[in-house]
mmCIF file of C-alpha atoms and ligand atoms in Angstrom:
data_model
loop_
_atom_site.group_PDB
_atom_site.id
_atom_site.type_symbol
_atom_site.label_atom_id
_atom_site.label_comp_id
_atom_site.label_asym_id
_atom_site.label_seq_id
_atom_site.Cartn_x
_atom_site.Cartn_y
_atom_site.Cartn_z
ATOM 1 C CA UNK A 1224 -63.054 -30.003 243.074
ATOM 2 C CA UNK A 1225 -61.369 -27.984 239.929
ATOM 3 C CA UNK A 1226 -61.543 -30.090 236.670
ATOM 4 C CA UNK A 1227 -58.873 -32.001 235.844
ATOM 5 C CA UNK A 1228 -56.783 -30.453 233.200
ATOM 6 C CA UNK A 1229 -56.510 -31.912 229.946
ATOM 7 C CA UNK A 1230 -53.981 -30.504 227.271
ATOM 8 C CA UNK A 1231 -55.565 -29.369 224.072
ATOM 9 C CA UNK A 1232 -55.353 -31.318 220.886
ATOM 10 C CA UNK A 1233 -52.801 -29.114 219.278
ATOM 11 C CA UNK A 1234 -53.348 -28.332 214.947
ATOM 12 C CA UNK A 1235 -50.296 -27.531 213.592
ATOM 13 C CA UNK A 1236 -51.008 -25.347 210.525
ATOM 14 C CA UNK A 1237 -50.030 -26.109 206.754
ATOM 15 C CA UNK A 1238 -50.758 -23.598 204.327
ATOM 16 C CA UNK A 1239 -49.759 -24.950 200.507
ATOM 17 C CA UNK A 1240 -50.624 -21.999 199.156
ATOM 18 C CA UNK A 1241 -48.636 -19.156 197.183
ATOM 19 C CA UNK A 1242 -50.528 -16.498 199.126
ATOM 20 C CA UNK A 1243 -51.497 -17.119 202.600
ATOM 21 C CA UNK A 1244 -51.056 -14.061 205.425
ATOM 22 C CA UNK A 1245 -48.444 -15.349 207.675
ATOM 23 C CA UNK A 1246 -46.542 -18.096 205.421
ATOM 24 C CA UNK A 1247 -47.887 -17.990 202.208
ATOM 25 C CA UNK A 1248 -45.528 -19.095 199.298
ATOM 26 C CA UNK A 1249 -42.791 -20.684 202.215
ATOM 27 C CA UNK A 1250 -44.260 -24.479 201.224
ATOM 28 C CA UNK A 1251 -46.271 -24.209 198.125
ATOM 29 C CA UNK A 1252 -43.780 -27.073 196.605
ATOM 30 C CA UNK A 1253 -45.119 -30.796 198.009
ATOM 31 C CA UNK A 1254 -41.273 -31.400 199.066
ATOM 32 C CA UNK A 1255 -41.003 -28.048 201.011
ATOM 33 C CA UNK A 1256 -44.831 -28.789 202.363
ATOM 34 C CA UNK A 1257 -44.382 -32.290 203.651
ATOM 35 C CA UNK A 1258 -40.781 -31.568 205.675
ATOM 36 C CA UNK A 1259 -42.860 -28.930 207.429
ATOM 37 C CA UNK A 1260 -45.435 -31.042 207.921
ATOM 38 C CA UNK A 1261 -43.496 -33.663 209.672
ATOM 39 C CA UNK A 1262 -41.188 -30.405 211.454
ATOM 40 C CA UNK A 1263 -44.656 -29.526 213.403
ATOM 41 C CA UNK A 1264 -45.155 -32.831 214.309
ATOM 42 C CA UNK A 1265 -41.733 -32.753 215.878
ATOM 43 C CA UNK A 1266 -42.361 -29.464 217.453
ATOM 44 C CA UNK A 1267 -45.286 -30.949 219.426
ATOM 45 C CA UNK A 1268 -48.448 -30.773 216.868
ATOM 46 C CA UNK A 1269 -50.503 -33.749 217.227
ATOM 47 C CA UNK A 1270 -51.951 -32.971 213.927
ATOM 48 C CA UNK A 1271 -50.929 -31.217 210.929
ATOM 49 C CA UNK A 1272 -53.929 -29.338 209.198
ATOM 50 C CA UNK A 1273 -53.414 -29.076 205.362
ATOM 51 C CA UNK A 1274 -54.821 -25.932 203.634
ATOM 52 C CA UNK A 1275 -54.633 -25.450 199.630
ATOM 53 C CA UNK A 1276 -57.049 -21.803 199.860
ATOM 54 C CA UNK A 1277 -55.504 -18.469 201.673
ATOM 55 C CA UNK A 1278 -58.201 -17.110 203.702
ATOM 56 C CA UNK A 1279 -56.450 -13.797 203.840
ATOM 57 C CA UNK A 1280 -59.053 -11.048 203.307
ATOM 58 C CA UNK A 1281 -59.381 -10.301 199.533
ATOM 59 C CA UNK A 1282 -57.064 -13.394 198.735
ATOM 60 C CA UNK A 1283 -58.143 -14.493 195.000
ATOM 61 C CA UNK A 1284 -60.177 -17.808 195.155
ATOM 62 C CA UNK A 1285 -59.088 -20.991 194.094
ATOM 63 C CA UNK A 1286 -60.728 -23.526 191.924
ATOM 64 C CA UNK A 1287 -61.111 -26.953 194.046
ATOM 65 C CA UNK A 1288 -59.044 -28.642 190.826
ATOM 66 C CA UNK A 1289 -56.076 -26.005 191.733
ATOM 67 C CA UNK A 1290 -56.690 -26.640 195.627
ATOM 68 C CA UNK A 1291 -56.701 -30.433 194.723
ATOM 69 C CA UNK A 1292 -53.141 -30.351 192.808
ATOM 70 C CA UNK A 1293 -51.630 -28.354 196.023
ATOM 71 C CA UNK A 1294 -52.993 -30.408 198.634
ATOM 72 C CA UNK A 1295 -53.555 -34.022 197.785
ATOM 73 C CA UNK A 1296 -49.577 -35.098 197.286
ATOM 74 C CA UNK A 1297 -49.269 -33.416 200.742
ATOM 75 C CA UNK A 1298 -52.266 -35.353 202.713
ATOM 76 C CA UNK A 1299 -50.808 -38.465 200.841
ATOM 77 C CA UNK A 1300 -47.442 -37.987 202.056
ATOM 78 C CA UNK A 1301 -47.716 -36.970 205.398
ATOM 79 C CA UNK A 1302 -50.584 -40.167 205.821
ATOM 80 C CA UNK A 1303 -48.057 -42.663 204.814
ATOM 81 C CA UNK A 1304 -45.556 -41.241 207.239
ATOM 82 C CA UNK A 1305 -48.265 -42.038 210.174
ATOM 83 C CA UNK A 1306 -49.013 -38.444 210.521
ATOM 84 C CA UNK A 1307 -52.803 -37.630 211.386
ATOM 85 C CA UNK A 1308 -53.631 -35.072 208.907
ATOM 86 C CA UNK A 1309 -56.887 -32.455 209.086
ATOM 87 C CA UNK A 1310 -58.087 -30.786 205.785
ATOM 88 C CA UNK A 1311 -58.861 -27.350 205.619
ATOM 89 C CA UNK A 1312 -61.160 -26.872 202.997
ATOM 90 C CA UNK A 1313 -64.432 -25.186 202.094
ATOM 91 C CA UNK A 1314 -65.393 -27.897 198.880
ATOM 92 C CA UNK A 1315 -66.622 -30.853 199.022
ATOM 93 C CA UNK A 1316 -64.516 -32.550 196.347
ATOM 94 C CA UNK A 1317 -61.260 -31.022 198.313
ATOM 95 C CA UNK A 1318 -62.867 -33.012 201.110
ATOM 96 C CA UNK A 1319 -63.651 -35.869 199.905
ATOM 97 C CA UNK A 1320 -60.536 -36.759 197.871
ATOM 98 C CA UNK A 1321 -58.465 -35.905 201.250
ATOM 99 C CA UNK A 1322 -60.840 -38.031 203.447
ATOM 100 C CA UNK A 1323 -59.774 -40.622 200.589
ATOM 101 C CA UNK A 1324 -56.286 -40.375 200.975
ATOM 102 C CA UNK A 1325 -56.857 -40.561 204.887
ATOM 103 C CA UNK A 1326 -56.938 -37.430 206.293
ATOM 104 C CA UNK A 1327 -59.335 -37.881 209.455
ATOM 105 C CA UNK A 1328 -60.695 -34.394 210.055
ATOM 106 C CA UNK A 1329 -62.183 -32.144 207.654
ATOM 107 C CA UNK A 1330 -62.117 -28.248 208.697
ATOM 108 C CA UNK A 1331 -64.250 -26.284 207.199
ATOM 109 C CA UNK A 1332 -63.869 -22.305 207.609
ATOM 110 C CA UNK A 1333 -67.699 -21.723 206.231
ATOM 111 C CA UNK A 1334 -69.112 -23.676 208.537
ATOM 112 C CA UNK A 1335 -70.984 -26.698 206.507
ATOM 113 C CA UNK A 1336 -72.401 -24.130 204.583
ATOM 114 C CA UNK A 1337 -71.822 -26.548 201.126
ATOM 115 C CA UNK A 1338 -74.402 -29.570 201.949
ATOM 116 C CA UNK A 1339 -71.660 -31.871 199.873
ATOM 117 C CA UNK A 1340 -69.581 -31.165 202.251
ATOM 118 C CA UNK A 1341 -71.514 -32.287 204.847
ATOM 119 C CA UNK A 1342 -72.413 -35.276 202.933
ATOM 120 C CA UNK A 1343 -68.683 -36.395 203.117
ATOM 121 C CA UNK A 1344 -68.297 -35.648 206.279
ATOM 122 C CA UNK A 1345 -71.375 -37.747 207.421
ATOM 123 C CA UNK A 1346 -70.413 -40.250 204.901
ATOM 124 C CA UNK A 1347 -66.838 -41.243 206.753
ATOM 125 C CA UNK A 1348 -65.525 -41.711 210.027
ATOM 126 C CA UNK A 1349 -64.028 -38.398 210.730
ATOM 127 C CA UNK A 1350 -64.221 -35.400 212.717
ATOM 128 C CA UNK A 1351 -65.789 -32.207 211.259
ATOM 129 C CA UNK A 1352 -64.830 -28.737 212.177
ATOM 130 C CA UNK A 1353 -67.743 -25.608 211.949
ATOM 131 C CA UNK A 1354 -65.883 -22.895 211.703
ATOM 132 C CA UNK A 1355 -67.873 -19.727 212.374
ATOM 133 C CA UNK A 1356 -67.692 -16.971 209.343
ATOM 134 C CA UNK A 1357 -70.132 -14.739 207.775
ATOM 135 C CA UNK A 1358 -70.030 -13.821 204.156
ATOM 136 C CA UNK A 1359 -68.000 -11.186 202.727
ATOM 137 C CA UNK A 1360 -70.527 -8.344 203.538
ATOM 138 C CA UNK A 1361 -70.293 -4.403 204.479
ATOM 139 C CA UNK A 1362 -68.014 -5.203 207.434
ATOM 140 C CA UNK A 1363 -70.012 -2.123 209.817
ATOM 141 C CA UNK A 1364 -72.601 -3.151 211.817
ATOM 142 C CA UNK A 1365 -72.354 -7.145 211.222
ATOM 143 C CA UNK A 1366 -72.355 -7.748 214.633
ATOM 144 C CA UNK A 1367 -75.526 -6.771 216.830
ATOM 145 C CA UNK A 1368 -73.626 -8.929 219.429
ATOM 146 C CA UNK A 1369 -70.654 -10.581 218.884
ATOM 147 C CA UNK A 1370 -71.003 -13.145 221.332
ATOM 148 C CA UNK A 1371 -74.701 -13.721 221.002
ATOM 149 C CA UNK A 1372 -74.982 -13.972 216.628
ATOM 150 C CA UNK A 1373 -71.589 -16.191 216.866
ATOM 151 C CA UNK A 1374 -73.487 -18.284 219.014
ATOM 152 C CA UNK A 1375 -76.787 -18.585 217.346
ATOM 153 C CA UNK A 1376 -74.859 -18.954 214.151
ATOM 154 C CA UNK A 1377 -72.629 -21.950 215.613
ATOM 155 C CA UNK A 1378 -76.220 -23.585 216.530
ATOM 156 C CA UNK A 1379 -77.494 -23.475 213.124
ATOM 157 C CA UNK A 1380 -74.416 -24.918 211.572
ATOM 158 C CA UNK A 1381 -74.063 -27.739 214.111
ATOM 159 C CA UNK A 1382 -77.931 -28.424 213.609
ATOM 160 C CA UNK A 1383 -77.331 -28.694 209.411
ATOM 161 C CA UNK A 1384 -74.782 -31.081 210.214
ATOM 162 C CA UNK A 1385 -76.749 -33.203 212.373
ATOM 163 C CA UNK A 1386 -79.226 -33.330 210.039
ATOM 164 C CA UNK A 1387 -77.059 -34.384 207.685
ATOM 165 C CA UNK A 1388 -76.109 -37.593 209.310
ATOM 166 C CA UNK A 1389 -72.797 -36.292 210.781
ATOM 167 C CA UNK A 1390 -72.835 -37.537 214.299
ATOM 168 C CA UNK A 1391 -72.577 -35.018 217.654
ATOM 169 C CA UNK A 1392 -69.473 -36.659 219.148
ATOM 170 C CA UNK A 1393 -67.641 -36.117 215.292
ATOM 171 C CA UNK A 1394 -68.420 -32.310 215.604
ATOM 172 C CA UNK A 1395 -66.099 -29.269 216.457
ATOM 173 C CA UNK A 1396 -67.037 -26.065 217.223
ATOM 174 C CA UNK A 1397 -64.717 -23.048 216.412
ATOM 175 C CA UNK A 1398 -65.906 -19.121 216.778
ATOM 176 C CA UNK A 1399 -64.037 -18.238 213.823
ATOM 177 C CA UNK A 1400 -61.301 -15.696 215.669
ATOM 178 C CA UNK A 1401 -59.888 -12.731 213.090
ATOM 179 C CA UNK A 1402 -62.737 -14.302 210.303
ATOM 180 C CA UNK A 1403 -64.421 -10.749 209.810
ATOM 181 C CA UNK A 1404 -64.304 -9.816 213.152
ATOM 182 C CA UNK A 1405 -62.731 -6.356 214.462
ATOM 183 C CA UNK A 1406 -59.944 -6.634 217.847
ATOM 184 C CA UNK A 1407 -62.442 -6.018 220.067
ATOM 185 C CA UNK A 1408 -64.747 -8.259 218.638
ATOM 186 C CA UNK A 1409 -61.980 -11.059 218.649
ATOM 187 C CA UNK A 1410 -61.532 -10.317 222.450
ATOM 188 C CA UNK A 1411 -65.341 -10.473 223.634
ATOM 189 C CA UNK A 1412 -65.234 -14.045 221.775
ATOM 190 C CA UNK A 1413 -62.405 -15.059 223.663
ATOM 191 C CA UNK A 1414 -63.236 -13.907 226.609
ATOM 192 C CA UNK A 1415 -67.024 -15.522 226.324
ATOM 193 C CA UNK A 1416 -65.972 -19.023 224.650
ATOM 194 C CA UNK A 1417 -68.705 -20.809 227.107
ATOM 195 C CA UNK A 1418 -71.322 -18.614 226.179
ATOM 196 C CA UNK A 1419 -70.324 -19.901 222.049
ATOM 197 C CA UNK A 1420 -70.038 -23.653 222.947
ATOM 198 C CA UNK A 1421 -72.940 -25.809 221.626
ATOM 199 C CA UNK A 1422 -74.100 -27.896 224.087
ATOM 200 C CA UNK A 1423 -70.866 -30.264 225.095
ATOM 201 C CA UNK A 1424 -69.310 -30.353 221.403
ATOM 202 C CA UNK A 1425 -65.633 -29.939 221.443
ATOM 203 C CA UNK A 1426 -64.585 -26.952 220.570
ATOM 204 C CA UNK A 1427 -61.453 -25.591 218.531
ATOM 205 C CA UNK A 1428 -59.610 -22.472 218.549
ATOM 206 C CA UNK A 1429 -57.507 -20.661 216.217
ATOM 207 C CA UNK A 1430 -55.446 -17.099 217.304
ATOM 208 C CA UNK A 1431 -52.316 -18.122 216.069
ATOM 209 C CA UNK A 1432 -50.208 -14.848 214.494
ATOM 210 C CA UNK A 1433 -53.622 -13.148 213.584
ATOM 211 C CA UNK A 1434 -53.550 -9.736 212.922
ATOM 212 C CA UNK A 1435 -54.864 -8.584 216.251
ATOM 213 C CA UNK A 1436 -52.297 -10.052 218.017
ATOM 214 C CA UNK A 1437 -50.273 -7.240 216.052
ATOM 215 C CA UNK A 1438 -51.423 -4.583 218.423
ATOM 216 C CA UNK A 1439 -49.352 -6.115 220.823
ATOM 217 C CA UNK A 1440 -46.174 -6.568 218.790
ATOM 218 C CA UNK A 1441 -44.577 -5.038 216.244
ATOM 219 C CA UNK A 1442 -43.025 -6.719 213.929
ATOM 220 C CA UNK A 1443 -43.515 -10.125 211.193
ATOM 221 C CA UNK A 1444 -46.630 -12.251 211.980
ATOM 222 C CA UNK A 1445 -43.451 -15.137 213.580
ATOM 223 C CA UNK A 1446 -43.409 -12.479 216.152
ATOM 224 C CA UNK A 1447 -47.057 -12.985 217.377
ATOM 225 C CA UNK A 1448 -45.939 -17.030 218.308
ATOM 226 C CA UNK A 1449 -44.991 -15.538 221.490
ATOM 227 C CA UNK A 1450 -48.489 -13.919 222.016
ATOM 228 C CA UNK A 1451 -50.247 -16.808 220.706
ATOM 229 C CA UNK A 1452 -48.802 -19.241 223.029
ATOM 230 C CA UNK A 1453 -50.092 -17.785 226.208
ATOM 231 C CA UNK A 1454 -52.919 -17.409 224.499
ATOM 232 C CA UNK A 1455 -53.171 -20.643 223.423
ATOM 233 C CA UNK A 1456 -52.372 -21.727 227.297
ATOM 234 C CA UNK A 1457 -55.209 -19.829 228.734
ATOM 235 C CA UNK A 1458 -57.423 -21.164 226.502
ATOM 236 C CA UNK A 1459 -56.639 -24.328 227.392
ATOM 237 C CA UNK A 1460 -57.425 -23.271 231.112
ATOM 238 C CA UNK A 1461 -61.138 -22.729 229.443
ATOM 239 C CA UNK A 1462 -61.088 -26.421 228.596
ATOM 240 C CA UNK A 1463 -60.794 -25.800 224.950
ATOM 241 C CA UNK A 1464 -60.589 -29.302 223.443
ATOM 242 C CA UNK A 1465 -57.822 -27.512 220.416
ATOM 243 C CA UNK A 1466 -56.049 -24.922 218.873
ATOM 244 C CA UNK A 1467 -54.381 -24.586 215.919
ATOM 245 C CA UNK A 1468 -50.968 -22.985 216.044
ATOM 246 C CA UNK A 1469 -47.978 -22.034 213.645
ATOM 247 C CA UNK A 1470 -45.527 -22.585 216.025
ATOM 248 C CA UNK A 1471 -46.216 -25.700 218.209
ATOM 249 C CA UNK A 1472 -42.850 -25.995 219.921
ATOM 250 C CA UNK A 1473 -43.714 -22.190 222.095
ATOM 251 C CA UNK A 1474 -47.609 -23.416 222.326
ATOM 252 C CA UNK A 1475 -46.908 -26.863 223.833
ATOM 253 C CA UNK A 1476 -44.433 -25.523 225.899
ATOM 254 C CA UNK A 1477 -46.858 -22.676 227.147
ATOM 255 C CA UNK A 1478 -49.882 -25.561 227.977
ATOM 256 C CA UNK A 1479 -46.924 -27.205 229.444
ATOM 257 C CA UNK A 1480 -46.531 -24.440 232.193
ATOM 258 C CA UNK A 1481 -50.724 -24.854 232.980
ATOM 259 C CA UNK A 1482 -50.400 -28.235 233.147
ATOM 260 C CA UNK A 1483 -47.835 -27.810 235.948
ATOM 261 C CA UNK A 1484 -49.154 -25.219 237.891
ATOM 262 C CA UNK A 1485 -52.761 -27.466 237.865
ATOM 263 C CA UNK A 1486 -50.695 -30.454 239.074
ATOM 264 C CA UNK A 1487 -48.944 -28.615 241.708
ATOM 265 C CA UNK A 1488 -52.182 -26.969 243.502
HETATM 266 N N1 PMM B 1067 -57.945 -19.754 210.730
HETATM 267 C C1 PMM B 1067 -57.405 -19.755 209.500
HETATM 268 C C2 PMM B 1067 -57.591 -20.862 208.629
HETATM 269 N N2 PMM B 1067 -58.278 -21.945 209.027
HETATM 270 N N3 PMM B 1067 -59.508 -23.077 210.674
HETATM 271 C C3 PMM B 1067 -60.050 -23.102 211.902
HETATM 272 N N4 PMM B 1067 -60.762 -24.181 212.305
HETATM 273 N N5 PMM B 1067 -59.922 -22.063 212.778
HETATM 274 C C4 PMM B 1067 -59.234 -20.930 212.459
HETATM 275 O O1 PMM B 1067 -59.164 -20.003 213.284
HETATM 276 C C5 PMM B 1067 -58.651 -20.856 211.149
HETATM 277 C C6 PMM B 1067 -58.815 -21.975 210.276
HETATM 278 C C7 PMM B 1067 -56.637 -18.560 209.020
HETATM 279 O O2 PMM B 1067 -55.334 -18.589 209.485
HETATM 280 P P1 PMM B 1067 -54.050 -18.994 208.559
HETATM 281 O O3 PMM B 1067 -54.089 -18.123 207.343
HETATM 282 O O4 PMM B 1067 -52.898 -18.716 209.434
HETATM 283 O O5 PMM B 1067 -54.155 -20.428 208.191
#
């Protein structure tokens, strides 16, 4: 008997930030940033993930009192309107004053690698994404095997956190797609997710407009939505428990189609 199929939990992504790769700048005011917010909940998100930080490679970084000012009238906004809101963030204090105003996941793109950070998150009653990234190192050569380091990497994080107090059914894993990782290395990860998951954690993935999705079209990262929803869909053939899109609306539709097809059989 196949599994039964279960649509992913879908992100919808928030960037309040001047700089960020694919809509940096569009909602750095709070006004601008909360519409969208509630716009990707209308497009099918089932949570909106607030980020105040541009991961963009070489993107300048931002002092958690800066990240604070862009975020925290956002998370406060979109939590009185009912909307479940997760915080992307890589400080503690970003984390904690969001956790505050209610967000109820904290996702963090270093992978607990600040022990405050897993202090809040062991502290409250919310879900913590591990993101995997390494360091800003000599890019060559960080990879013996892609699959295999991810992997080990993922482990270690997930163990910190458990040490920390943060509970195994509150943890998310995510391999970290596009995070200092070349095409092909995106690919193998994709293509391998079981081989990445820690034992049964819940695991979230993020493709959404990245730049390797530009090899296969041209054009403005809004032209990759198309890419990243059957992406997104086949992924959630792989049981992925989330993924974290730009564009919901194309996404939900896309797991839509799976869903169907699995009913139908
Ligand atoms: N990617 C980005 C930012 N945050 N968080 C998780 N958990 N997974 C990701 O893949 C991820 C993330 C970078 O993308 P953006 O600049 O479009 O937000």
């Amino acid at each position: 008997m196949p599994k039964p199929f279960i649509a992913p939990v879908v992100f919808g992504v928030l960037n309040v930030t001047p700089d960020s790769f694919s809509d940096g700048g569009r909602h750095a005011a709070p006004d601008a940033a909360v519409g969208h917010g509630q716009a990707l909940i209308r497009a099918g998100a089932d949570v909106v993930d607030v980020g105040g930080e541009s991961t963009r490679p070489g993107a300048q970084p931002v002092d958690p009192q800066e990240e604070l000012r862009r975020v925290l009238p956002v998370v406060e906004r979109l939590v009185s309107g009912g909307i479940r809101v997760s915080i992307d963030t890589r400080r503690a204090a970003v984390a904690e004053a969001a956790v505050a105003a209610g967000a109820t996941t904290v996702n963090d793109v270093d992978g607990g690698r600040d022990p405050g950070l897993l202090r809040v998150a062991a502290a409250n009653p919310v879900d913590l994404v591990l993101m995997h990234s390494r360091g800003p190192a000599a890019r060559d050569g960080r990879y013996q095997d892609v699959v295999r380091d991810t992997a080990a990497d993922l482990r270690r994080s997930v163990d910190a956190a458990l040490a920390a107090g943060v509970p195994a059914e509150r943890i998310v894993v995510d391999p970290g797609i596009g995070f200092s990782k070349s095409a092909e290395e995106n690919w193998r990860l994709l293509a391998h997710l079981d081989a990445v998951r820690v034992d049964d954690l819940r695991m979230l993935v993020g493709v959404s407009r990245k730049r390797f999705l530009g090899e296969l079209v041209d054009g403005a990262p809004e032209t990759r939505d198309g890419v990243t929803a059957v992406l997104s869909a086949l992924l959630a053939e792989q049981r992925v428990w989330g993924v974290r899109v730009h564009d919901p609306a194309t996404t939900v539709s896309a797991i839509e189609v799976v869903r169907r097809m699995r009913a139908a059989a």
